[in-house]
Amino acid sequence: MNKTGRAARVLALGTAVAVAGVLAGCTSTGGNGGPNNDRPEGEIHVLVLGDAAASAEQAAADRFNESSDIKVVVDEGATAGNDYTTAVRNSIGTASAPDIFMSWGAANIQPLVDAGALLTLDDFIAEDPELKSAFLPSVFDAEVIDGASYGIPMRGVAPTFLFYNEAVLADAGLEPAATWDELLDQVSTLSAAGVTPIGLAGADKWPTQMWYQYVFARSIGNDEVAKGLAGDGDVWASDGSRAALATITELIDAGGFGQNFDSVTYGTDGSAALLRTGKSAYELMGTWHFATVEAGDPAFVQSDLGWTAFPSLDGDGQDGEIAGNLSNYYNVAADTRYPDTVRDFLKELYSDDFLGDELALGNLPPTTNAADLIAADADLGEVNKEYLSFVVDLVGNAPTFQLSWDQAVPAEGLTPVQNAMADYFNGTIDADGWIAAMQAATAR
Amino acid sequence: MNRLATREPANGRRGGPRAAGRPGFTWSIPAVAFFAFFALLPLAVAVYLSFTAYNGIRLVPPRFIGLDNWSRLVTDDALHRSIGVTFILIILAVATQVPVSMLIGVWAAGPQRIRAIVAALYFIPLLMSTAAVAVLWASLVDPNFGIPSLLTGVLGPNNVFSNLLGKPASAIGLIVFIYLWGASPLHTLIYQGGARAIPEVLYQAAAVDGAGPVRQFFSITLPQLKNTIVTSTILMVVGTFTTFDLILILTRGGPSAATSNLPYFMYDRGLNALDFGYGSVIAVVLIVLAAIVSGVMVRATRYDEMQGTQEGI
Amino acid sequence: MRAVTRPNWLGGIFAGIWLLIILIPVYVMLRASFESRATYAQNGPLGLPREFTLENYFSAFDLGFGTFLFNSGAIAVGTVLIVVLLVPPLSFAIVRSRSRAVRVVFRIMLFGLAIPSQVVVIPVFYLIDRLGLYDTLLGVILPTAAFLIPLATLILSSSMREISNELYEAMAIDGANSLRTFVQLVLPLSRGGIATIIVFSALNAWNAYLLPLILTRSSDLRVATLGLGVFKREFSLNIPGLMAAIVLTIIPILLTYIFARRALIRGLMGVGGK
């Protein structure tokens, strides 16, 4: 009727006007150059990952605020990396965006760099060289893009390596495998003893990915891998790559991972419990695994937990190449209102207090003085010190340190990479399918 | 206040005197205006975004690209697959949840006190957030420490339950089961309310006629529950169309995209991949499909004629 | 009002089995919440209770759960208030009105049920930001309530339509206009439906994750669903701690449901022309 018609027209017109108004907000506000004075006065906001490890960052902020007029406000964001990054990207450029936030590597911040949303930290470094020199070069350089520094490393260096249950191996009369062939041989012995040779939390997919990272590092070398991840599709189709895939298949088919790995979750302690209770012998996992295993059985890590570098394998890779998570990084918004305060707060990241807190959380500091800090830390037990020193040496001696592949590709490639890893492992796709998936995921 | 009553044309759809006491459109304005502003308006923006390329970073405004995102709909096989997965999940969800909720709901509507207590216990899964549900079930399906490990004594070490998350069929079955576990309280409550409202006289009359409990259920309970069934089923269908939180945390769309339904696909290939334009396209597809399905259900059952089930009793 | 009054043994057995299935994960959750991390790791999810400690609950409160629960509660209360104010008039219109515009509104509500929040959350962020409500509880309450309106409308309309025509006719003969009909007839008889939408709106608002995540950042506005993060690390979970926190988030809503049920049952008794 007339009434309905009129109402509908008014509604449509109102909607159009309102949509235009909201869309106007979609365009950039606040300059790309210079501080945004719409930001809150007298404070800078740090958006931290809202998990249990945020306590170290909160403590750093509290220490800093004691002597600073401009206060650091710690905001706790999501605990899942995806949600966290989305929240950052959503708010960047507005007055509500954080001044400092966390990232996972160059691919993670590339869209922000392209948008001009990040402050280059080279000026800060010129004023305080320790902001760069205190950190391991291989780790720091991971967020240097086109010669400009964007991130200061924080939280922990987390390479991956092989953990094992000493008691299980001893019972089976075995030594920890130093070569791939040894590992392959041990599989049948261990299976016969009723043990899952290698524990794998396949449901999460990223633990599965770790196996590719090392087999490829040994077979074709991380330099080639880096090229492949940067978009060179020939790397994935090369003979070396196919040989690596065949190697992996050999281990799977021999029963190295058991049958049910795709239903085991890392988060709910599925694989750590296997290692702890002697139901598995090995597990390829990152530095944080010590803390995970310890939380369930402190006595176990003191007596029966072992760790070693990934076995060697014939191929074009150099000795000692490693893979894993280099670190997390703090980035700075380009339009921060108080850059000097930000620079001074960033100095906390190499302070002994902050690094000591990170050590207490089980994170290995990404600094050059990590070995000294560990030795001097009175709260760390002998076994913990041994463990952390091992990791320090592993990183120090590594000619290359490849970032986890799903973190090294653009955002749209993350899940395709993870899916390809899992699908090849459980036989859903074959080598050609895997190669095609990797080429698609890394294409630029 | 008489302005609130509208002038009505005669359409004779309802019995009784017309005009007096009937609410007009004005009664719906506050809710509709509020909803339009906070939900429909953002939706309109999202629809606009479907014609743009936008990576979620506000500093880089959306770039108009016309129908490029939409044309991907035709060629994207993974999208078609996810639509199929969505419908499979819906059919299985309805097939499992309707019988269970209805039977439990009708049972719980009975007079015995213990039924009320048990009904309160049934409600607990609904109170848990998806994060909680996912963590609990991930622990329970663990092959080495969860329920499968209890069954190895009986069924052997690599039985059908050992790798629930690893096989497509069992992953779908697990998701449907967890939905049943978590969502049936809502529908049980709806059926319980509906069953309580059925007048006693109907059952008494039927008992006099010699009808047994099964006959009474099919001749009285079911027809009287007609509106309840439609309400509950619409919520079930639309709910299965739009939720993916469990899939995100538990199966991540796997194994090999077997549980990647449309909302998960939208999240994964749209929002997560920083492709908000395409993500918005998928969202529109999702909304349209869900609206069509629920619209068909409403039309087929004449739900929108707002007849009570007890008219004429 | 009552279904078959003879005890239904088959139904009882089925209900009992279903109860067991429902409660197994609840058992895991409760037991884990009273165990330490080391004990839970030894025990596994399905073990028998071996320990009883309140340390997880204490540490939840130490880590801020008091504030988190308060914020979740504030958002739930605010959402329920808006829903209870807006939806009953709308449902009344949908159930009784003859206007074609209201038919369209019902279609819009059905359509609105299917809007996935992930996609609209970004425009909602811009909207709330422009209104100056970013990082406020009100900024979370308004969109949360808006997204719940279709669900509440569907449920309440379903309940309201059971009010029989004779009662309306009696009111009309009495000379009542729509407002009087609403206040004196519809509202009292819809108590059950209103109790239902209160419970479900409160539940949805209480368990909301995405909107609070995107629309707030201050620690003192953190809600319980986000607060669960204090028991997580990037790759691993403190399961006993997490379970204790989850139990804490369930209790308030369970209490709300138990109290609302009384109104529900009493309200439903009145429907049906008796």
Short mmCIF file of N, CA and C in Angstrom, two decimals, chain A residues 180 184 208-222 224-225 234-253 257 310 313-317 405 421 424-425 430-432 434-435 438:
data_model
loop_
_atom_site.label_atom_id
_atom_site.label_comp_id
_atom_site.label_asym_id
_atom_site.label_seq_id
_atom_site.Cartn_x
_atom_site.Cartn_y
_atom_site.Cartn_z
N TRP A 180 69.10 -40.55 9.55
CA TRP A 180 67.75 -40.90 9.12
C TRP A 180 67.60 -42.41 9.00
N LEU A 184 64.85 -44.84 10.76
CA LEU A 184 64.00 -45.75 10.01
C LEU A 184 64.10 -47.18 10.54
N THR A 208 52.79 -31.72 11.74
CA THR A 208 53.10 -32.50 10.55
C THR A 208 54.05 -31.72 9.65
N GLN A 209 53.79 -30.43 9.52
CA GLN A 209 54.61 -29.58 8.67
C GLN A 209 56.06 -29.61 9.08
N MET A 210 56.32 -29.75 10.39
CA MET A 210 57.70 -29.72 10.87
C MET A 210 58.54 -30.80 10.22
N TRP A 211 57.94 -31.94 9.91
CA TRP A 211 58.70 -33.03 9.30
C TRP A 211 59.17 -32.67 7.90
N TYR A 212 58.29 -32.03 7.13
CA TYR A 212 58.70 -31.59 5.81
C TYR A 212 59.84 -30.58 5.91
N GLN A 213 59.69 -29.67 6.90
CA GLN A 213 60.68 -28.61 7.01
C GLN A 213 62.08 -29.18 7.17
N TYR A 214 62.22 -30.24 7.96
CA TYR A 214 63.54 -30.79 8.16
C TYR A 214 63.98 -31.69 7.03
N VAL A 215 63.09 -32.52 6.53
CA VAL A 215 63.52 -33.42 5.44
C VAL A 215 63.95 -32.60 4.22
N PHE A 216 63.21 -31.52 3.96
CA PHE A 216 63.60 -30.67 2.85
C PHE A 216 64.88 -29.90 3.15
N ALA A 217 65.05 -29.48 4.40
CA ALA A 217 66.29 -28.77 4.76
C ALA A 217 67.49 -29.68 4.53
N ARG A 218 67.32 -30.96 4.85
CA ARG A 218 68.43 -31.89 4.64
C ARG A 218 68.58 -32.24 3.17
N SER A 219 67.47 -32.38 2.47
CA SER A 219 67.54 -32.86 1.08
C SER A 219 67.94 -31.78 0.10
N ILE A 220 67.33 -30.61 0.18
CA ILE A 220 67.66 -29.58 -0.80
C ILE A 220 68.25 -28.32 -0.18
N GLY A 221 68.22 -28.23 1.14
CA GLY A 221 68.81 -27.05 1.78
C GLY A 221 67.82 -25.90 1.92
N ASN A 222 67.96 -25.16 3.00
CA ASN A 222 66.99 -24.09 3.30
C ASN A 222 67.05 -22.94 2.30
N GLU A 224 67.26 -23.19 -0.92
CA GLU A 224 66.32 -23.57 -1.96
C GLU A 224 64.89 -23.45 -1.45
N VAL A 225 64.68 -23.91 -0.23
CA VAL A 225 63.33 -23.83 0.35
C VAL A 225 62.87 -22.37 0.36
N ASP A 234 59.50 -23.98 -9.40
CA ASP A 234 60.35 -25.08 -9.87
C ASP A 234 60.99 -25.82 -8.71
N VAL A 235 61.20 -25.11 -7.61
CA VAL A 235 61.83 -25.75 -6.45
C VAL A 235 60.98 -26.94 -6.00
N TRP A 236 59.67 -26.73 -5.96
CA TRP A 236 58.79 -27.79 -5.46
C TRP A 236 58.71 -28.96 -6.43
N ALA A 237 58.88 -28.67 -7.69
CA ALA A 237 58.78 -29.74 -8.69
C ALA A 237 60.11 -30.42 -8.96
N SER A 238 61.18 -29.94 -8.32
CA SER A 238 62.51 -30.46 -8.64
C SER A 238 62.68 -31.90 -8.17
N ASP A 239 63.74 -32.53 -8.68
CA ASP A 239 64.01 -33.91 -8.28
C ASP A 239 64.30 -34.00 -6.80
N GLY A 240 65.03 -33.02 -6.29
CA GLY A 240 65.35 -33.03 -4.87
C GLY A 240 64.10 -33.01 -4.02
N SER A 241 63.14 -32.22 -4.46
CA SER A 241 61.89 -32.13 -3.71
C SER A 241 61.15 -33.46 -3.75
N ARG A 242 61.09 -34.05 -4.92
CA ARG A 242 60.41 -35.35 -5.04
C ARG A 242 61.10 -36.41 -4.19
N ALA A 243 62.43 -36.35 -4.17
CA ALA A 243 63.16 -37.32 -3.35
C ALA A 243 62.81 -37.12 -1.89
N ALA A 244 62.71 -35.86 -1.48
CA ALA A 244 62.36 -35.59 -0.08
C ALA A 244 60.99 -36.16 0.25
N LEU A 245 60.04 -35.97 -0.66
CA LEU A 245 58.69 -36.49 -0.42
C LEU A 245 58.72 -38.01 -0.30
N ALA A 246 59.54 -38.64 -1.16
CA ALA A 246 59.62 -40.09 -1.10
C ALA A 246 60.20 -40.55 0.22
N THR A 247 61.18 -39.79 0.72
CA THR A 247 61.78 -40.13 2.02
C THR A 247 60.73 -40.11 3.12
N ILE A 248 59.92 -39.05 3.07
CA ILE A 248 58.88 -38.93 4.09
C ILE A 248 57.92 -40.11 4.01
N THR A 249 57.52 -40.43 2.79
CA THR A 249 56.58 -41.53 2.61
C THR A 249 57.14 -42.83 3.18
N GLU A 250 58.45 -43.00 3.00
CA GLU A 250 59.08 -44.22 3.50
C GLU A 250 58.87 -44.37 5.01
N LEU A 251 59.05 -43.26 5.71
CA LEU A 251 58.90 -43.31 7.17
C LEU A 251 57.45 -43.55 7.57
N ILE A 252 56.54 -42.91 6.85
CA ILE A 252 55.11 -43.08 7.17
C ILE A 252 54.71 -44.53 6.94
N ASP A 253 55.11 -45.05 5.77
CA ASP A 253 54.68 -46.40 5.42
C ASP A 253 55.28 -47.44 6.34
N PHE A 257 54.71 -43.30 12.44
CA PHE A 257 53.85 -42.42 13.21
C PHE A 257 52.61 -43.12 13.74
N PHE A 310 67.91 -32.80 14.73
CA PHE A 310 67.26 -33.68 13.76
C PHE A 310 68.31 -34.53 13.06
N LEU A 313 70.77 -36.58 6.98
CA LEU A 313 70.19 -37.29 5.84
C LEU A 313 70.98 -36.88 4.62
N ASP A 314 71.29 -37.82 3.76
CA ASP A 314 72.06 -37.48 2.56
C ASP A 314 71.29 -36.55 1.66
N GLY A 315 71.94 -35.49 1.27
CA GLY A 315 71.24 -34.55 0.39
C GLY A 315 72.08 -33.30 0.22
N ASP A 316 71.46 -32.29 -0.38
CA ASP A 316 72.20 -31.07 -0.67
C ASP A 316 72.21 -30.08 0.48
N GLY A 317 71.58 -30.43 1.60
CA GLY A 317 71.55 -29.49 2.71
C GLY A 317 72.87 -29.48 3.46
N TRP A 405 57.10 -22.83 7.47
CA TRP A 405 56.66 -22.52 6.11
C TRP A 405 55.32 -21.79 6.07
N MET A 421 50.31 -30.34 3.65
CA MET A 421 51.14 -31.18 4.52
C MET A 421 50.34 -32.35 5.07
N TYR A 424 49.05 -34.94 2.24
CA TYR A 424 50.04 -35.86 1.69
C TYR A 424 50.39 -36.93 2.71
N PHE A 425 50.45 -36.52 3.97
CA PHE A 425 50.81 -37.46 5.03
C PHE A 425 49.80 -38.60 5.13
N ASP A 430 48.77 -37.20 -3.74
CA ASP A 430 50.07 -37.80 -4.00
C ASP A 430 51.10 -36.69 -4.22
N ALA A 431 52.31 -37.11 -4.62
CA ALA A 431 53.38 -36.13 -4.75
C ALA A 431 53.01 -35.02 -5.74
N ASP A 432 52.40 -35.39 -6.85
CA ASP A 432 52.03 -34.36 -7.82
C ASP A 432 51.02 -33.38 -7.22
N TRP A 434 50.70 -32.64 -4.10
CA TRP A 434 51.39 -31.80 -3.12
C TRP A 434 52.15 -30.69 -3.81
N ILE A 435 52.84 -31.05 -4.86
CA ILE A 435 53.62 -30.05 -5.59
C ILE A 435 52.71 -28.96 -6.14
N MET A 438 51.58 -26.71 -3.31
CA MET A 438 52.62 -25.79 -2.83
C MET A 438 52.88 -24.69 -3.84
#
